[in-house]
Short mmCIF file of C-alpha atoms in Angstrom, two decimals:
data_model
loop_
_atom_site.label_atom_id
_atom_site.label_comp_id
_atom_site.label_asym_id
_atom_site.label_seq_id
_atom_site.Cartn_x
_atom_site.Cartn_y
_atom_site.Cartn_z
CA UNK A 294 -5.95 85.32 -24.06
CA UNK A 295 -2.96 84.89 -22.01
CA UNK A 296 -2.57 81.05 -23.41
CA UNK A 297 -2.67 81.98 -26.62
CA UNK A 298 0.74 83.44 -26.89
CA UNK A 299 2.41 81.02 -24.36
CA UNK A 300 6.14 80.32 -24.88
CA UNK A 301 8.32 77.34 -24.12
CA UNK A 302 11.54 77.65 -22.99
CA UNK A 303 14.55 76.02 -25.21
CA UNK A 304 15.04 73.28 -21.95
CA UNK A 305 11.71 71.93 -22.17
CA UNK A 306 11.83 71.28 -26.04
CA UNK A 307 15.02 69.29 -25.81
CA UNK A 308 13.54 67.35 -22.44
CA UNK A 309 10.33 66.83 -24.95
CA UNK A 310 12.31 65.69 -27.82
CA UNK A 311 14.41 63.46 -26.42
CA UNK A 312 11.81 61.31 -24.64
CA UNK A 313 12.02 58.07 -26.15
CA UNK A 314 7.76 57.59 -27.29
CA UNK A 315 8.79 61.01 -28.94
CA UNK A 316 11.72 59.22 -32.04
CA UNK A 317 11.10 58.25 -35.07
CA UNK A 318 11.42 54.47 -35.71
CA UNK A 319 13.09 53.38 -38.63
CA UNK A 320 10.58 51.01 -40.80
CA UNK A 321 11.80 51.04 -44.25
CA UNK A 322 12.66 47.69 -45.36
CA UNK A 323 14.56 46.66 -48.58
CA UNK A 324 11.22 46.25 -50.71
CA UNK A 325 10.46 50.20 -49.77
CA UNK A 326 14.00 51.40 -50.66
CA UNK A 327 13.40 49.46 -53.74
CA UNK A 328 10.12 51.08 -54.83
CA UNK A 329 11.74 54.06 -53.64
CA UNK A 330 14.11 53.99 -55.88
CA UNK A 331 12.34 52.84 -58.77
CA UNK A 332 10.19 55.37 -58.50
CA UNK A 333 12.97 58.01 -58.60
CA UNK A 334 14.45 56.45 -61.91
CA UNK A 335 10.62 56.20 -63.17
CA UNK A 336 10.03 60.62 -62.41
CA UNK A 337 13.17 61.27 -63.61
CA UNK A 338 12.71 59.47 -66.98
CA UNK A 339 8.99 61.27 -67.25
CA UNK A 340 10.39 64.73 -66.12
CA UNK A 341 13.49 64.22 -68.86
CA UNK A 342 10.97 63.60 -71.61
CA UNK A 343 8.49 66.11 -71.31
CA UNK A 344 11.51 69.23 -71.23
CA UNK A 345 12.46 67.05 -74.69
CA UNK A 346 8.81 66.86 -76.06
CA UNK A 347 8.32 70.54 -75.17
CA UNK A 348 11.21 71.80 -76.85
CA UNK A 349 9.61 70.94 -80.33
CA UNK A 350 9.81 68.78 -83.39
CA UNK A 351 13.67 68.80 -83.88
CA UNK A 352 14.01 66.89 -80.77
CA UNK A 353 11.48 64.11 -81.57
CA UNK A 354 14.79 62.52 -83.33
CA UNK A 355 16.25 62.15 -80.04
CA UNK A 356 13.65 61.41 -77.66
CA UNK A 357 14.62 58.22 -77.16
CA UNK A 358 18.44 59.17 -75.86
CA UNK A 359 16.65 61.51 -72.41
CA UNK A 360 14.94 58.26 -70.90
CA UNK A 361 18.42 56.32 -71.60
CA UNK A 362 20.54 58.43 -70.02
CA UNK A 363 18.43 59.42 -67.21
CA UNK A 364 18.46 55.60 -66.41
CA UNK A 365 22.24 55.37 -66.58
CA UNK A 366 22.89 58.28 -64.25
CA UNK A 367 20.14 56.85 -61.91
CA UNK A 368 22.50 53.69 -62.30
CA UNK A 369 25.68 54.83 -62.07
CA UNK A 370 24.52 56.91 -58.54
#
C-alpha cells in the first residue's frame, strides 16, 4: 500500500525530463502545416454557417457572406 501513494521529488522530474529519449521531435513538414491549416479554414467556414442556419430564415439571404468572410480572416491571419 505504501507504493501506491509514492511521491517524486521536484529534482528527479526535471533530471527525467530533460533526458534527451524523453523530447519531443519536431516532424511536421510543410504538407502537414498545410492540411493543418486547411483544415482550420474548412471548421471555421462549417462552424460560421451552422450559427447562420440556426438563427432562422432571415439569414438564409446572407448565408453565403459567413463562409466568405471566415475565409478572408483565415487569409488575412
Amino acid at each position: 500500500m505504501g507504493t501506491l501513494f509514492r511521491t517524486k521529488s521536484p529534482e528527479l522530474l526535471m533530471r527525467e525530463a530533460q533526458a534527451p529519449e524523453r523530447q519531443l521531435k519536431r516532424s511536421l513538414s510543410a504538407l502537414d502545416l498545410t492540411a493543418l491549416g486547411i483544415g482550420a479554414i474548412i471548421g471555421t467556414g462549417i462552424f460560421g454557417l451552422t450559427g447562420t442556419a440556426a438563427a432562422g430564415e432571415q439569414a438564409a439571404a446572407s448565408i453565403w457572406k459567413t463562409p466568405l468572410l471566415n475565409f478572408v480572416q483565415a487569409w488575412i491571419s
